[in-house]
């Protein structure tokens, strides 16, 4: 055998040593970067181990919670009591090393009003909360609201609804957060309202895909809620929604006191007929639905050729406001849109009534087979309530078990203002009149002090008819009253 020289091998190969060195170095780097040596030392009851790597900074391992340019909200701090909940922008971030070799961050905050505060601790800040209300949202001013942030009294707008026009940061008080500019439904605009002085309103869940019966139920639930919660504003959504019934004397709705029904480009399309009743609560004229507002609703017939019927009938009542609504082809022959039995101290303003009794569009003479009431039946009738069951056509008498007791004394309507309304004909797509317009007044009883002025009556049915009975001529006027007092009817545009 030839001589062979054997090389002596060590216990560890060179490449294994290199791999082990890389592993140990990586472990050391990881422990140092994450400050884990100190934790390990405490666990083993050893002296703290401090290793600082020149290429691993404290900032890398301990980043500030907030960054320059970020919006933040003051959340605490005794020295920051005047700035609680203020929202501002971080302008500078400053770090200092603590005795535990950690970094503590402080911030310089600038607010939109120009103020700046420095050295705000991280624990005194929070991420900004969203505003409770958004631009365009409908809100209500609380009854407890006193003044805005500039000291302006809010008493004229308490419990009123309005639309949020602008949302801003509140830097005017320690309440902080947000402030709001609101345009109210009556036209007034108030700026700088604190968030705590506003609240949401009841959203009526009408749906376009619902049947009329389903939407009737939605309204019924909303009206019931309003009855249990005085001061409720019922906000109807934008869109077109079917309502009504073929048996409205059974499928009716009842109104509640201290309620506002508010539309927002809302159209209620009537199928059949829709009756809303306001029942008496006692024998006095003011014993009924009180403080009722209806505004910005469009009530429209589903059948614009034959028309449908919408009616609100009141037995007593006080302080109604019916504002800026429209009623299109829902005034049927011999009927009323508003039949007001003994209503007191109320205003009808800015409404439009379009079309009355389309089946009489060709009438020029009185048909002996028809009642005169079919011709002069008022869109707004200022009626007198009693227990005879005639004034209400027996409708309320049939549903109110207290009808006799509450109507033992006859009550006439008083202190009613009807102004800035229009009563116009309904035209088809070719410009032909399909239904002449209706009238206003009372045909069977006296009324108390009222004012009917600055209204437009265009092409009323009563004005185009030939009437032979002289004692009936007063009924065939756009505005007719059994006894017209001086200063009652004036400045109306009648053609």
Short mmCIF file of C-alpha atoms in Angstrom, two decimals, residues 3-425:
data_model
loop_
_atom_site.label_atom_id
_atom_site.label_comp_id
_atom_site.label_asym_id
_atom_site.label_seq_id
_atom_site.Cartn_x
_atom_site.Cartn_y
_atom_site.Cartn_z
CA UNK A 3 1.84 6.03 1.86
CA UNK A 4 -1.10 8.34 2.34
CA UNK A 5 -1.03 11.50 4.31
CA UNK A 6 -4.19 12.11 6.32
CA UNK A 7 -5.19 15.65 7.15
CA UNK A 8 -6.38 16.05 10.71
CA UNK A 9 -9.84 17.50 10.93
CA UNK A 10 -10.99 19.75 13.81
CA UNK A 11 -14.20 19.38 15.83
CA UNK A 12 -15.92 22.32 14.04
CA UNK A 13 -15.68 23.17 10.41
CA UNK A 14 -14.92 26.71 9.33
CA UNK A 15 -18.21 27.28 7.56
CA UNK A 16 -20.08 26.20 10.70
CA UNK A 17 -18.20 28.78 12.74
CA UNK A 18 -19.20 31.48 10.25
CA UNK A 19 -22.87 30.46 10.38
CA UNK A 20 -22.84 30.43 14.18
CA UNK A 21 -21.27 33.88 14.30
CA UNK A 22 -23.94 35.28 11.98
CA UNK A 23 -26.69 33.76 14.12
CA UNK A 24 -25.30 35.15 17.39
CA UNK A 25 -24.78 38.59 15.84
CA UNK A 26 -28.34 38.65 14.57
CA UNK A 27 -29.69 37.67 17.99
CA UNK A 28 -27.69 40.41 19.68
CA UNK A 29 -28.90 42.96 17.14
CA UNK A 30 -32.50 41.91 17.63
CA UNK A 31 -32.29 42.06 21.43
CA UNK A 32 -30.58 45.42 21.32
CA UNK A 33 -32.98 46.92 18.81
CA UNK A 34 -36.01 45.87 20.82
CA UNK A 35 -34.51 46.79 24.21
CA UNK A 36 -34.89 43.17 25.31
CA UNK A 37 -31.60 42.93 27.22
CA UNK A 38 -33.16 44.95 30.03
CA UNK A 39 -36.16 42.62 30.17
CA UNK A 40 -33.88 39.57 30.17
CA UNK A 41 -31.76 41.03 32.95
CA UNK A 42 -34.79 41.69 35.15
CA UNK A 43 -36.01 38.15 34.55
CA UNK A 44 -32.65 36.63 35.65
CA UNK A 45 -32.16 39.16 38.51
CA UNK A 46 -29.03 40.49 36.85
CA UNK A 47 -27.77 44.02 36.54
CA UNK A 48 -29.35 45.89 33.62
CA UNK A 49 -27.58 45.33 30.37
CA UNK A 50 -27.24 48.36 28.15
CA UNK A 51 -26.05 47.93 24.61
CA UNK A 52 -26.31 50.81 22.20
CA UNK A 53 -25.90 50.12 18.54
CA UNK A 54 -24.68 53.11 16.53
CA UNK A 55 -27.02 52.35 13.64
CA UNK A 56 -30.21 51.68 15.73
CA UNK A 57 -31.76 54.90 17.13
CA UNK A 58 -34.23 55.17 19.99
CA UNK A 59 -36.62 56.93 17.62
CA UNK A 60 -36.71 53.86 15.39
CA UNK A 61 -37.74 51.64 18.27
CA UNK A 62 -39.99 54.18 19.99
CA UNK A 63 -41.93 56.19 17.43
CA UNK A 64 -44.13 59.14 18.38
CA UNK A 65 -47.84 58.40 18.49
CA UNK A 66 -48.71 61.46 16.39
CA UNK A 67 -46.98 63.07 13.43
CA UNK A 68 -46.41 66.60 12.26
CA UNK A 69 -49.37 67.84 10.21
CA UNK A 70 -51.83 65.47 11.91
CA UNK A 71 -55.14 66.69 13.36
CA UNK A 72 -55.50 65.94 17.07
CA UNK A 73 -57.89 66.77 19.90
CA UNK A 74 -57.00 67.97 23.39
CA UNK A 75 -58.30 65.31 25.77
CA UNK A 76 -56.92 66.13 29.24
CA UNK A 77 -54.33 68.08 31.21
CA UNK A 78 -54.85 70.46 34.13
CA UNK A 79 -53.04 73.28 32.38
CA UNK A 80 -55.16 72.72 29.27
CA UNK A 81 -58.57 73.19 30.90
CA UNK A 82 -59.39 76.09 28.56
CA UNK A 83 -58.66 73.93 25.53
CA UNK A 84 -60.57 70.75 26.30
CA UNK A 85 -61.75 69.00 23.13
CA UNK A 86 -60.22 71.69 20.91
CA UNK A 87 -59.07 70.33 17.57
CA UNK A 88 -55.82 71.55 16.08
CA UNK A 89 -52.88 70.64 13.87
CA UNK A 90 -49.49 69.36 15.06
CA UNK A 91 -46.79 71.78 13.93
CA UNK A 92 -43.75 70.33 15.75
CA UNK A 93 -42.84 67.07 17.46
CA UNK A 94 -40.10 67.19 20.12
CA UNK A 95 -38.44 64.21 21.84
CA UNK A 96 -36.50 64.06 25.11
CA UNK A 97 -34.74 61.12 26.77
CA UNK A 98 -36.08 60.04 30.14
CA UNK A 99 -34.13 58.63 33.07
CA UNK A 100 -35.15 55.17 31.89
CA UNK A 101 -33.38 55.86 28.60
CA UNK A 102 -36.71 56.10 26.79
CA UNK A 103 -38.05 58.87 24.61
CA UNK A 104 -40.89 61.13 25.67
CA UNK A 105 -42.64 63.21 23.03
CA UNK A 106 -44.25 66.62 23.33
CA UNK A 107 -46.12 68.54 20.68
CA UNK A 108 -46.74 72.04 19.47
CA UNK A 109 -50.40 72.46 18.43
CA UNK A 110 -51.78 75.27 16.33
CA UNK A 111 -55.51 76.05 16.11
CA UNK A 112 -57.45 77.63 13.26
CA UNK A 113 -58.07 80.77 15.32
CA UNK A 114 -54.31 81.42 15.37
CA UNK A 115 -53.57 80.25 18.90
CA UNK A 116 -50.64 77.93 19.55
CA UNK A 117 -49.84 75.83 22.60
CA UNK A 118 -46.48 74.15 23.18
CA UNK A 119 -45.13 71.21 25.13
CA UNK A 120 -48.37 69.25 25.11
CA UNK A 121 -47.82 65.75 26.41
CA UNK A 122 -48.74 62.73 24.37
CA UNK A 123 -51.16 61.54 27.05
CA UNK A 124 -53.10 64.82 26.76
CA UNK A 125 -53.96 64.21 23.11
CA UNK A 126 -56.38 61.97 21.27
CA UNK A 127 -57.34 61.29 17.71
CA UNK A 128 -60.08 63.63 16.50
CA UNK A 129 -63.67 62.49 16.83
CA UNK A 130 -66.06 62.94 13.92
CA UNK A 131 -68.62 65.71 14.18
CA UNK A 132 -71.98 64.48 15.42
CA UNK A 133 -73.80 66.22 12.55
CA UNK A 134 -72.83 66.61 8.90
CA UNK A 135 -73.28 69.36 6.36
CA UNK A 136 -76.75 69.13 4.82
CA UNK A 137 -78.22 67.19 7.75
CA UNK A 138 -81.52 68.30 9.29
CA UNK A 139 -81.20 69.02 13.01
CA UNK A 140 -83.34 70.49 15.77
CA UNK A 141 -82.39 73.22 18.22
CA UNK A 142 -82.97 72.02 21.77
CA UNK A 143 -85.54 73.73 23.95
CA UNK A 144 -82.77 74.38 26.47
CA UNK A 145 -80.55 76.31 24.03
CA UNK A 146 -79.90 79.84 25.26
CA UNK A 147 -77.36 81.57 23.02
CA UNK A 148 -74.74 80.86 20.41
CA UNK A 149 -71.00 81.15 20.99
CA UNK A 150 -71.14 84.86 20.16
CA UNK A 151 -73.83 85.58 22.74
CA UNK A 152 -76.75 85.82 20.30
CA UNK A 153 -80.06 84.68 21.79
CA UNK A 154 -81.48 81.46 20.34
CA UNK A 155 -84.93 81.83 21.89
CA UNK A 156 -86.63 82.47 18.53
CA UNK A 157 -85.46 79.14 17.14
CA UNK A 158 -85.88 76.76 20.07
CA UNK A 159 -87.43 73.42 19.03
CA UNK A 160 -87.15 74.48 15.36
CA UNK A 161 -85.63 72.35 12.63
CA UNK A 162 -83.02 73.52 10.18
CA UNK A 163 -80.32 72.40 7.79
CA UNK A 164 -76.63 72.37 8.71
CA UNK A 165 -74.86 74.71 6.30
CA UNK A 166 -71.34 74.54 7.72
CA UNK A 167 -69.38 72.52 10.28
CA UNK A 168 -66.34 74.16 11.91
CA UNK A 169 -64.02 73.62 14.84
CA UNK A 170 -65.15 75.27 18.06
CA UNK A 171 -62.32 77.37 19.47
CA UNK A 172 -64.61 79.79 21.29
CA UNK A 173 -65.24 77.86 24.50
CA UNK A 174 -63.88 75.09 26.68
CA UNK A 175 -66.53 72.78 25.22
CA UNK A 176 -64.39 72.53 22.09
CA UNK A 177 -65.29 70.01 19.44
CA UNK A 178 -67.45 71.40 16.67
CA UNK A 179 -69.77 74.31 16.01
CA UNK A 180 -72.46 74.66 13.36
CA UNK A 181 -74.09 77.20 11.08
CA UNK A 182 -77.77 76.34 10.63
CA UNK A 183 -80.44 77.77 8.33
CA UNK A 184 -83.81 77.21 9.97
CA UNK A 185 -87.02 76.37 8.16
CA UNK A 186 -88.46 79.82 8.81
CA UNK A 187 -85.55 81.34 6.90
CA UNK A 188 -83.37 82.57 9.75
CA UNK A 189 -79.69 81.66 9.81
CA UNK A 190 -77.67 81.31 12.99
CA UNK A 191 -73.91 80.74 13.07
CA UNK A 192 -71.66 79.28 15.75
CA UNK A 193 -74.12 76.97 17.51
CA UNK A 194 -72.52 74.57 19.98
CA UNK A 195 -72.92 70.88 19.24
CA UNK A 196 -74.59 70.30 22.61
CA UNK A 197 -77.45 72.64 21.69
CA UNK A 198 -78.53 70.50 18.73
CA UNK A 199 -80.23 67.13 18.45
CA UNK A 200 -81.45 64.78 15.75
CA UNK A 201 -85.06 64.54 14.58
CA UNK A 202 -87.33 61.57 13.98
CA UNK A 203 -86.75 60.06 10.54
CA UNK A 204 -89.98 58.68 9.08
CA UNK A 205 -89.05 55.50 7.20
CA UNK A 206 -91.24 55.86 4.13
CA UNK A 207 -90.10 53.78 1.17
CA UNK A 208 -90.72 54.29 -2.53
CA UNK A 209 -91.17 50.55 -3.06
CA UNK A 210 -93.79 50.27 -0.31
CA UNK A 211 -97.48 49.93 -1.05
CA UNK A 212 -99.79 52.73 0.06
CA UNK A 213 -100.97 50.55 2.95
CA UNK A 214 -97.40 49.96 4.12
CA UNK A 215 -96.57 53.67 4.05
CA UNK A 216 -99.83 54.40 5.87
CA UNK A 217 -98.57 52.13 8.66
CA UNK A 218 -95.20 53.89 8.72
CA UNK A 219 -96.95 57.24 9.13
CA UNK A 220 -99.29 55.81 11.76
CA UNK A 221 -96.33 54.63 13.83
CA UNK A 222 -94.63 58.02 13.46
CA UNK A 223 -97.76 59.91 14.52
CA UNK A 224 -98.14 57.57 17.51
CA UNK A 225 -94.52 58.24 18.51
CA UNK A 226 -95.14 61.99 18.27
CA UNK A 227 -98.17 61.67 20.54
CA UNK A 228 -96.03 60.00 23.21
CA UNK A 229 -93.14 62.45 22.73
CA UNK A 230 -94.41 66.06 22.56
CA UNK A 231 -92.16 68.35 20.58
CA UNK A 232 -91.27 65.72 17.99
CA UNK A 233 -90.33 66.82 14.49
CA UNK A 234 -91.23 64.12 11.99
CA UNK A 235 -88.86 64.37 9.03
CA UNK A 236 -90.14 62.79 5.83
CA UNK A 237 -87.49 61.70 3.31
CA UNK A 238 -86.95 62.98 -0.21
CA UNK A 239 -88.76 61.08 -2.95
CA UNK A 240 -92.21 59.91 -3.99
CA UNK A 241 -94.21 57.69 -1.67
CA UNK A 242 -97.64 56.13 -2.09
CA UNK A 243 -100.26 56.69 0.62
CA UNK A 244 -104.05 56.45 0.83
CA UNK A 245 -106.76 53.82 0.86
CA UNK A 246 -109.95 52.77 -0.86
CA UNK A 247 -111.60 52.86 2.60
CA UNK A 248 -110.17 56.06 4.13
CA UNK A 249 -112.92 56.29 6.76
CA UNK A 250 -111.45 53.10 8.25
CA UNK A 251 -107.78 53.40 7.29
CA UNK A 252 -107.35 56.94 8.60
CA UNK A 253 -104.57 58.62 10.61
CA UNK A 254 -104.87 60.84 13.68
CA UNK A 255 -102.66 63.85 14.33
CA UNK A 256 -100.98 64.74 17.64
CA UNK A 257 -100.36 68.00 19.46
CA UNK A 258 -96.90 69.54 19.68
CA UNK A 259 -95.85 67.91 16.44
CA UNK A 260 -94.22 69.11 13.25
CA UNK A 261 -94.50 67.15 10.01
CA UNK A 262 -91.69 68.26 7.74
CA UNK A 263 -91.00 67.38 4.14
CA UNK A 264 -87.74 67.58 2.23
CA UNK A 265 -88.61 67.40 -1.47
CA UNK A 266 -91.20 64.88 -0.33
CA UNK A 267 -94.17 63.92 -2.51
CA UNK A 268 -97.00 61.84 -1.07
CA UNK A 269 -98.91 60.25 -3.95
CA UNK A 270 -102.50 59.57 -2.94
CA UNK A 271 -104.17 56.37 -4.08
CA UNK A 272 -107.91 56.44 -3.41
CA UNK A 273 -108.19 58.90 -0.53
CA UNK A 274 -106.24 59.82 2.59
CA UNK A 275 -107.93 61.22 5.71
CA UNK A 276 -105.96 62.71 8.60
CA UNK A 277 -108.10 63.62 11.61
CA UNK A 278 -107.35 66.00 14.49
CA UNK A 279 -109.77 65.04 17.25
CA UNK A 280 -111.20 67.23 20.00
CA UNK A 281 -109.96 66.72 23.56
CA UNK A 282 -112.65 68.72 25.34
CA UNK A 283 -115.60 71.10 24.83
CA UNK A 284 -113.64 74.35 24.42
CA UNK A 285 -112.54 75.51 20.99
CA UNK A 286 -108.88 75.22 21.96
CA UNK A 287 -109.41 71.68 23.26
CA UNK A 288 -107.93 69.79 20.36
CA UNK A 289 -104.68 69.31 18.49
CA UNK A 290 -102.42 72.21 19.46
CA UNK A 291 -99.09 73.51 18.22
CA UNK A 292 -99.23 71.54 15.00
CA UNK A 293 -97.01 72.41 12.04
CA UNK A 294 -97.06 70.95 8.55
CA UNK A 295 -94.51 72.25 6.07
CA UNK A 296 -92.83 71.51 2.75
CA UNK A 297 -94.99 68.55 1.74
CA UNK A 298 -96.22 67.89 -1.79
CA UNK A 299 -99.51 66.00 -1.82
CA UNK A 300 -100.39 64.74 -5.30
CA UNK A 301 -103.08 62.57 -6.87
CA UNK A 302 -102.02 59.28 -8.41
CA UNK A 303 -104.77 59.77 -11.02
CA UNK A 304 -104.23 63.22 -12.48
CA UNK A 305 -107.20 62.86 -14.83
CA UNK A 306 -109.91 62.04 -12.31
CA UNK A 307 -108.15 63.23 -9.19
CA UNK A 308 -107.91 61.70 -5.72
CA UNK A 309 -108.75 63.05 -2.29
CA UNK A 310 -106.58 64.23 0.58
CA UNK A 311 -108.20 65.84 3.60
CA UNK A 312 -107.24 67.06 7.05
CA UNK A 313 -110.29 67.51 9.26
CA UNK A 314 -109.98 69.24 12.63
CA UNK A 315 -112.44 69.17 15.50
CA UNK A 316 -111.30 72.16 17.58
CA UNK A 317 -107.59 72.94 17.82
CA UNK A 318 -105.20 75.79 18.45
CA UNK A 319 -102.09 77.30 16.95
CA UNK A 320 -101.65 75.47 13.66
CA UNK A 321 -99.12 76.46 11.03
CA UNK A 322 -99.56 75.06 7.53
CA UNK A 323 -96.64 76.38 5.50
CA UNK A 324 -95.27 75.97 1.98
CA UNK A 325 -97.10 72.81 0.99
CA UNK A 326 -98.63 71.91 -2.36
CA UNK A 327 -101.84 69.99 -3.07
CA UNK A 328 -102.27 68.81 -6.65
CA UNK A 329 -105.56 67.33 -7.86
CA UNK A 330 -106.55 66.11 -4.40
CA UNK A 331 -109.58 68.39 -3.99
CA UNK A 332 -112.50 66.23 -5.05
CA UNK A 333 -115.96 67.47 -5.98
CA UNK A 334 -117.99 68.42 -2.92
CA UNK A 335 -115.04 67.92 -0.57
CA UNK A 336 -112.38 69.98 1.20
CA UNK A 337 -108.62 69.75 1.63
CA UNK A 338 -108.84 71.38 5.06
CA UNK A 339 -112.14 71.10 6.92
CA UNK A 340 -111.64 73.09 10.09
CA UNK A 341 -114.33 72.77 12.76
CA UNK A 342 -113.73 75.49 15.34
CA UNK A 343 -109.97 75.87 14.78
CA UNK A 344 -108.33 78.79 16.62
CA UNK A 345 -105.30 81.06 16.15
CA UNK A 346 -103.78 79.43 13.09
CA UNK A 347 -101.95 80.37 9.89
CA UNK A 348 -102.05 78.97 6.35
CA UNK A 349 -99.23 80.54 4.38
CA UNK A 350 -97.32 79.88 1.18
CA UNK A 351 -99.34 76.87 0.06
CA UNK A 352 -100.51 76.02 -3.46
CA UNK A 353 -103.81 74.30 -4.25
CA UNK A 354 -104.00 73.05 -7.83
CA UNK A 355 -107.19 71.80 -9.45
CA UNK A 356 -110.72 71.19 -8.17
CA UNK A 357 -113.39 68.72 -9.38
CA UNK A 358 -112.11 67.75 -12.86
CA UNK A 359 -115.53 66.30 -13.73
CA UNK A 360 -116.89 69.87 -13.67
CA UNK A 361 -114.30 71.31 -16.04
CA UNK A 362 -116.92 71.89 -18.75
CA UNK A 363 -119.61 73.23 -16.43
CA UNK A 364 -120.96 76.73 -17.13
CA UNK A 365 -124.42 76.37 -15.66
CA UNK A 366 -125.61 74.91 -12.40
CA UNK A 367 -126.88 71.37 -12.89
CA UNK A 368 -130.17 70.96 -11.06
CA UNK A 369 -129.25 67.36 -10.28
CA UNK A 370 -126.15 68.43 -8.35
CA UNK A 371 -125.83 70.10 -4.98
CA UNK A 372 -124.61 73.68 -5.00
CA UNK A 373 -121.99 72.48 -2.56
CA UNK A 374 -120.40 70.50 -5.39
CA UNK A 375 -119.51 73.80 -7.07
CA UNK A 376 -118.39 76.05 -4.24
CA UNK A 377 -116.89 73.47 -1.87
CA UNK A 378 -113.87 75.19 -0.33
CA UNK A 379 -110.27 74.02 -0.40
CA UNK A 380 -109.99 75.57 3.07
CA UNK A 381 -113.31 75.59 4.90
CA UNK A 382 -113.55 77.61 8.10
CA UNK A 383 -116.26 75.46 9.60
CA UNK A 384 -118.14 75.45 12.89
CA UNK A 385 -118.10 72.31 15.01
CA UNK A 386 -121.14 70.93 16.81
CA UNK A 387 -122.66 67.60 17.78
CA UNK A 388 -125.02 67.40 14.81
CA UNK A 389 -122.72 65.20 12.74
CA UNK A 390 -123.38 67.32 9.67
CA UNK A 391 -120.40 69.67 9.59
CA UNK A 392 -117.98 66.70 9.51
CA UNK A 393 -120.10 64.54 7.23
CA UNK A 394 -120.38 62.08 10.10
CA UNK A 395 -116.73 61.06 9.68
CA UNK A 396 -115.42 62.11 13.08
CA UNK A 397 -118.69 61.24 14.76
CA UNK A 398 -118.22 57.66 13.55
CA UNK A 399 -114.76 57.23 15.09
CA UNK A 400 -114.72 59.41 18.23
CA UNK A 401 -116.63 57.98 21.22
CA UNK A 402 -116.38 61.38 22.94
CA UNK A 403 -117.84 63.26 19.98
CA UNK A 404 -121.09 64.23 21.74
CA UNK A 405 -119.42 65.35 24.96
CA UNK A 406 -116.69 67.33 23.25
CA UNK A 407 -119.08 69.01 20.83
CA UNK A 408 -121.91 69.93 23.18
CA UNK A 409 -121.07 73.60 22.59
CA UNK A 410 -120.94 74.95 19.07
CA UNK A 411 -117.54 76.43 18.23
CA UNK A 412 -116.73 78.68 15.29
CA UNK A 413 -113.28 79.15 13.75
CA UNK A 414 -111.48 82.27 14.97
CA UNK A 415 -108.27 84.17 14.38
CA UNK A 416 -107.31 82.36 11.21
CA UNK A 417 -104.85 83.94 8.76
CA UNK A 418 -104.82 82.74 5.14
CA UNK A 419 -102.12 84.55 3.21
CA UNK A 420 -99.64 84.21 0.34
CA UNK A 421 -101.33 81.07 -0.97
CA UNK A 422 -102.24 80.32 -4.58
CA UNK A 423 -105.32 78.57 -5.93
CA UNK A 424 -104.71 77.64 -9.55
CA UNK A 425 -106.13 75.33 -12.24
#
